[in-house]
Amino acid sequence: MLTGELIRLRPLEPEDVDALWRWHNDPEVMRWLTADHPESLAQIRKRFEEKKPNRYESVVFGIETVAVGTLIGVIGLRDATPEQGRAELDIYLGEKDHWGGGYGTDAMRVICRYGFDMMRLHMIALWVVAGNEAALHVYKKIGFQVDGRHRQSFRGQDGQWHDEYLMSLLEGELR
Ligand SMILES: CC(C)(COP(=O)(O)OP(=O)(O)OC[C@H]1O[C@@H](n2cnc3c(N)ncnc32)[C@H](O)[C@@H]1OP(=O)(O)O)[C@@H](O)C(=O)NCCC(=O)NCCS
């Protein structure tokens, strides 16, 4: 269920925190993501310890390569409610040398299948900054459609305002 062609998804472990901290402090990785205020390694460890386990409302997985087992990113579904059958998706690959290798596309397909088949979702939605062309390309490729455009809702690291797209994928639309 959680294994694709290139990646497998697994729950995060305490020893993954060092990688998460490194990624959160990499401006290139964070370029199109909403960043919290900088956190120390100790703070992120504590936050991780206090984190609730995966549950219907919020599932978070590490993305690791099938070939070597390297942790390369994080993907999750949040704010899911059984009544609405809808959840929001977040993804990022922190290991930049793996960008463009098909891992993100594969991870998206695996978690969407999990959302539709296991969680019985009807819709998976996500937000993406309009300038994030690689992500937009991936989302459209697997079947997401643009539902709307939120004007100047994201402030980039350069201080500029960017629009964001709200995209969605309905059950049966995954390619
Ligand atoms: C966005 C992200 C998840 C994509 O994962 P990935 O493994 O790098 O993507 P893939 O290799 O599966 O696919 C990339 C696709 O985008 C295309 N692409 C790359 N750069 C592009 C660009 N500037 N414009 C258009 N398409 C582009 C590639 O050609 C490829 O398409 P193809 O499979 O049709 O050839 C990953 O790069 C990432 O995590 N980036 C940083 C964080 C981020 O932006 N997260 C998303 C927030 S909404």
mmCIF file of C-alpha atoms and ligand atoms in Angstrom:
data_model
loop_
_atom_site.group_PDB
_atom_site.id
_atom_site.type_symbol
_atom_site.label_atom_id
_atom_site.label_comp_id
_atom_site.label_asym_id
_atom_site.label_seq_id
_atom_site.Cartn_x
_atom_site.Cartn_y
_atom_site.Cartn_z
ATOM 1 C CA MET A 1 0.000 0.000 0.000
ATOM 2 C CA LEU A 2 2.725 2.483 0.935
ATOM 3 C CA THR A 3 5.350 1.436 -1.563
ATOM 4 C CA GLY A 4 5.643 2.894 -5.034
ATOM 5 C CA GLU A 5 8.147 2.274 -7.821
ATOM 6 C CA LEU A 6 10.911 4.479 -6.390
ATOM 7 C CA ILE A 7 9.896 5.319 -2.831
ATOM 8 C CA ARG A 8 8.212 3.939 0.208
ATOM 9 C CA LEU A 9 6.408 5.901 2.897
ATOM 10 C CA ARG A 10 7.005 5.137 6.570
ATOM 11 C CA PRO A 11 6.252 6.858 9.887
ATOM 12 C CA LEU A 12 8.930 9.287 11.040
ATOM 13 C CA GLU A 13 11.360 8.121 13.773
ATOM 14 C CA PRO A 14 13.123 10.213 16.448
ATOM 15 C CA GLU A 15 16.437 9.773 14.603
ATOM 16 C CA ASP A 16 14.946 11.563 11.561
ATOM 17 C CA VAL A 17 14.877 14.871 13.447
ATOM 18 C CA ASP A 18 18.421 15.877 12.451
ATOM 19 C CA ALA A 19 17.471 15.658 8.772
ATOM 20 C CA LEU A 20 14.245 17.635 9.352
ATOM 21 C CA TRP A 21 16.213 20.350 11.141
ATOM 22 C CA ARG A 22 18.773 20.520 8.302
ATOM 23 C CA TRP A 23 16.021 20.786 5.695
ATOM 24 C CA HIS A 24 14.093 23.457 7.636
ATOM 25 C CA ASN A 25 17.269 25.550 7.650
ATOM 26 C CA ASP A 26 17.905 25.228 3.917
ATOM 27 C CA PRO A 27 16.547 28.317 2.086
ATOM 28 C CA GLU A 28 16.397 26.458 -1.245
ATOM 29 C CA VAL A 29 14.206 23.699 0.221
ATOM 30 C CA MET A 30 12.045 26.261 2.036
ATOM 31 C CA ARG A 31 11.752 28.650 -0.916
ATOM 32 C CA TRP A 32 8.085 27.910 -1.664
ATOM 33 C CA LEU A 33 7.075 26.654 1.787
ATOM 34 C CA THR A 34 5.571 28.599 4.662
ATOM 35 C CA ALA A 35 8.386 28.772 7.202
ATOM 36 C CA ASP A 36 8.011 28.946 10.964
ATOM 37 C CA HIS A 37 10.436 31.025 12.989
ATOM 38 C CA PRO A 38 13.854 29.324 13.181
ATOM 39 C CA GLU A 39 13.954 26.462 15.681
ATOM 40 C CA SER A 40 16.919 24.982 17.536
ATOM 41 C CA LEU A 41 17.628 21.293 17.164
ATOM 42 C CA ALA A 42 16.583 20.854 20.824
ATOM 43 C CA GLN A 43 13.237 22.589 20.169
ATOM 44 C CA ILE A 44 12.443 20.496 17.132
ATOM 45 C CA ARG A 45 13.346 17.319 19.107
ATOM 46 C CA LYS A 46 10.962 18.369 21.892
ATOM 47 C CA ARG A 47 8.189 19.196 19.414
ATOM 48 C CA PHE A 48 8.689 15.804 17.819
ATOM 49 C CA GLU A 49 8.462 14.007 21.192
ATOM 50 C CA GLU A 50 5.192 15.812 21.972
ATOM 51 C CA LYS A 51 3.704 15.159 18.557
ATOM 52 C CA LYS A 52 0.546 13.057 18.450
ATOM 53 C CA PRO A 53 0.809 9.738 16.600
ATOM 54 C CA ASN A 54 -0.522 9.356 13.076
ATOM 55 C CA ARG A 55 -4.317 9.362 13.097
ATOM 56 C CA TYR A 56 -7.159 10.059 10.671
ATOM 57 C CA GLU A 57 -6.936 13.848 11.127
ATOM 58 C CA SER A 58 -3.220 13.954 10.378
ATOM 59 C CA VAL A 59 -0.883 11.384 8.875
ATOM 60 C CA VAL A 60 2.765 12.232 8.237
ATOM 61 C CA PHE A 61 5.250 9.933 6.539
ATOM 62 C CA GLY A 62 8.918 10.033 5.739
ATOM 63 C CA ILE A 63 9.701 9.396 2.074
ATOM 64 C CA GLU A 64 12.556 6.955 1.630
ATOM 65 C CA THR A 65 14.087 5.541 -1.504
ATOM 66 C CA VAL A 66 13.308 1.912 -2.267
ATOM 67 C CA ALA A 67 16.799 1.394 -3.699
ATOM 68 C CA VAL A 68 18.908 2.559 -0.729
ATOM 69 C CA GLY A 69 16.467 3.379 2.064
ATOM 70 C CA THR A 70 17.625 7.017 2.316
ATOM 71 C CA LEU A 71 15.167 9.423 3.898
ATOM 72 C CA ILE A 72 14.664 12.202 1.313
ATOM 73 C CA GLY A 73 11.525 14.060 2.361
ATOM 74 C CA VAL A 74 8.205 14.252 4.125
ATOM 75 C CA ILE A 75 4.609 13.947 2.927
ATOM 76 C CA GLY A 76 1.322 14.096 4.798
ATOM 77 C CA LEU A 77 -2.431 14.485 4.772
ATOM 78 C CA ARG A 78 -3.940 16.817 7.334
ATOM 79 C CA ASP A 79 -7.250 18.290 8.464
ATOM 80 C CA ALA A 80 -9.083 15.186 7.246
ATOM 81 C CA THR A 81 -12.628 14.631 8.459
ATOM 82 C CA PRO A 82 -14.609 11.490 7.692
ATOM 83 C CA GLU A 83 -17.793 13.592 7.370
ATOM 84 C CA GLN A 84 -16.335 15.726 4.580
ATOM 85 C CA GLY A 85 -14.101 13.059 3.025
ATOM 86 C CA ARG A 86 -11.534 15.733 2.327
ATOM 87 C CA ALA A 87 -7.904 16.298 3.375
ATOM 88 C CA GLU A 88 -5.044 18.672 2.550
ATOM 89 C CA LEU A 89 -1.750 17.388 1.249
ATOM 90 C CA ASP A 90 1.772 18.687 2.009
ATOM 91 C CA ILE A 91 5.009 17.440 0.467
ATOM 92 C CA TYR A 92 8.641 18.406 0.344
ATOM 93 C CA LEU A 93 11.857 16.672 -0.583
ATOM 94 C CA GLY A 94 14.664 17.968 1.611
ATOM 95 C CA GLU A 95 17.462 16.096 -0.162
ATOM 96 C CA LYS A 96 17.976 18.379 -3.155
ATOM 97 C CA ASP A 97 20.186 15.923 -5.044
ATOM 98 C CA HIS A 98 17.039 13.796 -5.410
ATOM 99 C CA TRP A 99 14.943 16.567 -7.022
ATOM 100 C CA GLY A 100 13.867 15.788 -10.556
ATOM 101 C CA GLY A 101 14.318 12.023 -10.144
ATOM 102 C CA GLY A 102 10.642 11.089 -10.153
ATOM 103 C CA TYR A 103 10.504 10.577 -6.353
ATOM 104 C CA GLY A 104 8.018 13.390 -5.693
ATOM 105 C CA THR A 105 5.614 12.140 -8.374
ATOM 106 C CA ASP A 106 5.807 8.605 -6.998
ATOM 107 C CA ALA A 107 5.277 9.748 -3.383
ATOM 108 C CA MET A 108 2.245 11.830 -4.441
ATOM 109 C CA ARG A 109 0.672 8.835 -6.153
ATOM 110 C CA VAL A 110 1.273 6.569 -3.155
ATOM 111 C CA ILE A 111 -0.227 8.940 -0.583
ATOM 112 C CA CYS A 112 -3.199 9.783 -2.819
ATOM 113 C CA ARG A 113 -3.949 6.067 -3.221
ATOM 114 C CA TYR A 114 -3.696 5.728 0.570
ATOM 115 C CA GLY A 115 -6.073 8.667 1.030
ATOM 116 C CA PHE A 116 -8.675 7.377 -1.414
ATOM 117 C CA ASP A 117 -8.447 3.636 -0.701
ATOM 118 C CA MET A 118 -7.653 3.460 3.033
ATOM 119 C CA MET A 119 -9.096 6.715 4.329
ATOM 120 C CA ARG A 120 -12.037 6.706 1.907
ATOM 121 C CA LEU A 121 -11.448 10.344 1.011
ATOM 122 C CA HIS A 122 -13.452 11.927 -1.789
ATOM 123 C CA MET A 123 -11.145 14.899 -2.321
ATOM 124 C CA ILE A 124 -7.488 15.725 -1.699
ATOM 125 C CA ALA A 125 -6.642 19.424 -1.889
ATOM 126 C CA LEU A 126 -3.390 21.384 -1.742
ATOM 127 C CA TRP A 127 -2.002 24.889 -2.005
ATOM 128 C CA VAL A 128 0.948 25.705 -4.241
ATOM 129 C CA VAL A 129 2.716 29.006 -4.883
ATOM 130 C CA ALA A 130 2.203 30.065 -8.508
ATOM 131 C CA GLY A 131 5.972 30.372 -9.089
ATOM 132 C CA ASN A 132 6.680 26.784 -8.003
ATOM 133 C CA GLU A 133 6.591 25.446 -11.546
ATOM 134 C CA ALA A 134 8.077 22.008 -10.867
ATOM 135 C CA ALA A 135 5.489 21.287 -8.151
ATOM 136 C CA LEU A 136 2.634 22.605 -10.312
ATOM 137 C CA HIS A 137 3.798 20.393 -13.162
ATOM 138 C CA VAL A 138 3.870 17.305 -10.919
ATOM 139 C CA TYR A 139 0.420 17.982 -9.450
ATOM 140 C CA LYS A 140 -1.189 18.522 -12.870
ATOM 141 C CA LYS A 141 0.579 15.446 -14.267
ATOM 142 C CA ILE A 142 -1.067 13.158 -11.722
ATOM 143 C CA GLY A 143 -4.510 14.713 -12.163
ATOM 144 C CA PHE A 144 -4.850 17.697 -9.815
ATOM 145 C CA GLN A 145 -6.838 20.622 -11.220
ATOM 146 C CA VAL A 146 -6.654 24.297 -10.330
ATOM 147 C CA ASP A 147 -9.792 25.335 -8.432
ATOM 148 C CA GLY A 148 -8.827 28.912 -7.711
ATOM 149 C CA ARG A 149 -6.137 31.514 -7.270
ATOM 150 C CA HIS A 150 -5.481 33.282 -3.979
ATOM 151 C CA ARG A 151 -3.920 36.678 -4.715
ATOM 152 C CA GLN A 152 -0.664 37.661 -2.998
ATOM 153 C CA SER A 153 -1.136 35.183 -0.164
ATOM 154 C CA PHE A 154 2.494 34.046 0.089
ATOM 155 C CA ARG A 155 5.471 36.233 0.962
ATOM 156 C CA GLY A 156 8.701 34.857 -0.482
ATOM 157 C CA GLN A 157 12.138 35.034 1.094
ATOM 158 C CA ASP A 158 12.800 37.996 -1.223
ATOM 159 C CA GLY A 159 9.947 39.867 0.461
ATOM 160 C CA GLN A 160 7.814 39.718 -2.715
ATOM 161 C CA TRP A 161 4.169 38.675 -2.645
ATOM 162 C CA HIS A 162 3.143 35.683 -4.733
ATOM 163 C CA ASP A 163 -0.243 34.236 -5.656
ATOM 164 C CA GLU A 164 -1.129 30.682 -4.640
ATOM 165 C CA TYR A 165 -3.286 28.110 -6.421
ATOM 166 C CA LEU A 166 -5.793 25.931 -4.626
ATOM 167 C CA MET A 167 -5.761 22.572 -6.395
ATOM 168 C CA SER A 168 -7.805 19.429 -5.910
ATOM 169 C CA LEU A 169 -7.981 15.815 -6.968
ATOM 170 C CA LEU A 170 -11.223 13.841 -6.698
ATOM 171 C CA GLU A 171 -11.391 10.084 -6.225
ATOM 172 C CA GLY A 172 -11.113 8.409 -9.613
ATOM 173 C CA GLU A 173 -9.014 11.233 -11.085
ATOM 174 C CA LEU A 174 -5.538 10.006 -10.023
ATOM 175 C CA ARG A 175 -3.286 9.290 -13.013
HETATM 176 C C1 LIG B 1 8.116 19.792 -5.830
HETATM 177 C C2 LIG B 1 8.730 18.446 -5.531
HETATM 178 C C3 LIG B 1 7.885 17.706 -4.500
HETATM 179 C C4 LIG B 1 8.743 17.620 -6.827
HETATM 180 O O1 LIG B 1 9.352 16.368 -6.585
HETATM 181 P P1 LIG B 1 10.491 15.839 -7.603
HETATM 182 O O2 LIG B 1 10.864 14.475 -7.209
HETATM 183 O O3 LIG B 1 11.582 16.868 -7.648
HETATM 184 O O4 LIG B 1 9.674 15.840 -8.965
HETATM 185 P P2 LIG B 1 9.676 14.718 -10.103
HETATM 186 O O5 LIG B 1 11.074 14.366 -10.437
HETATM 187 O O6 LIG B 1 8.759 13.612 -9.708
HETATM 188 O O7 LIG B 1 8.969 15.512 -11.292
HETATM 189 C C5 LIG B 1 9.429 16.780 -11.660
HETATM 190 C C6 LIG B 1 8.691 17.170 -12.923
HETATM 191 O O8 LIG B 1 8.675 18.603 -13.003
HETATM 192 C C7 LIG B 1 9.297 18.998 -14.209
HETATM 193 N N1 LIG B 1 9.957 20.270 -13.933
HETATM 194 C C8 LIG B 1 11.085 20.487 -13.241
HETATM 195 N N2 LIG B 1 11.348 21.807 -13.195
HETATM 196 C C9 LIG B 1 10.333 22.428 -13.839
HETATM 197 C C10 LIG B 1 10.029 23.782 -14.143
HETATM 198 N N3 LIG B 1 10.818 24.777 -13.719
HETATM 199 N N4 LIG B 1 8.895 24.050 -14.838
HETATM 200 C C11 LIG B 1 8.087 23.048 -15.263
HETATM 201 N N5 LIG B 1 8.323 21.745 -15.016
HETATM 202 C C12 LIG B 1 9.435 21.434 -14.315
HETATM 203 C C13 LIG B 1 10.227 17.863 -14.570
HETATM 204 O O9 LIG B 1 10.504 17.851 -15.950
HETATM 205 C C14 LIG B 1 9.375 16.661 -14.161
HETATM 206 O O10 LIG B 1 8.344 16.429 -15.079
HETATM 207 P P3 LIG B 1 8.246 15.064 -15.944
HETATM 208 O O11 LIG B 1 8.184 13.938 -14.962
HETATM 209 O O12 LIG B 1 6.983 15.235 -16.725
HETATM 210 O O13 LIG B 1 9.482 15.037 -16.775
HETATM 211 C C15 LIG B 1 10.205 18.586 -5.003
HETATM 212 O O14 LIG B 1 11.024 19.112 -6.012
HETATM 213 C C16 LIG B 1 10.309 19.449 -3.760
HETATM 214 O O15 LIG B 1 10.035 18.965 -2.691
HETATM 215 N N6 LIG B 1 10.699 20.734 -3.875
HETATM 216 C C17 LIG B 1 10.936 21.618 -2.727
HETATM 217 C C18 LIG B 1 9.749 21.805 -1.802
HETATM 218 C C19 LIG B 1 8.452 22.111 -2.541
HETATM 219 O O16 LIG B 1 8.422 22.953 -3.417
HETATM 220 N N7 LIG B 1 7.375 21.400 -2.162
HETATM 221 C C20 LIG B 1 6.055 21.589 -2.742
HETATM 222 C C21 LIG B 1 5.311 22.687 -2.045
HETATM 223 S S1 LIG B 1 3.664 22.902 -2.698
#
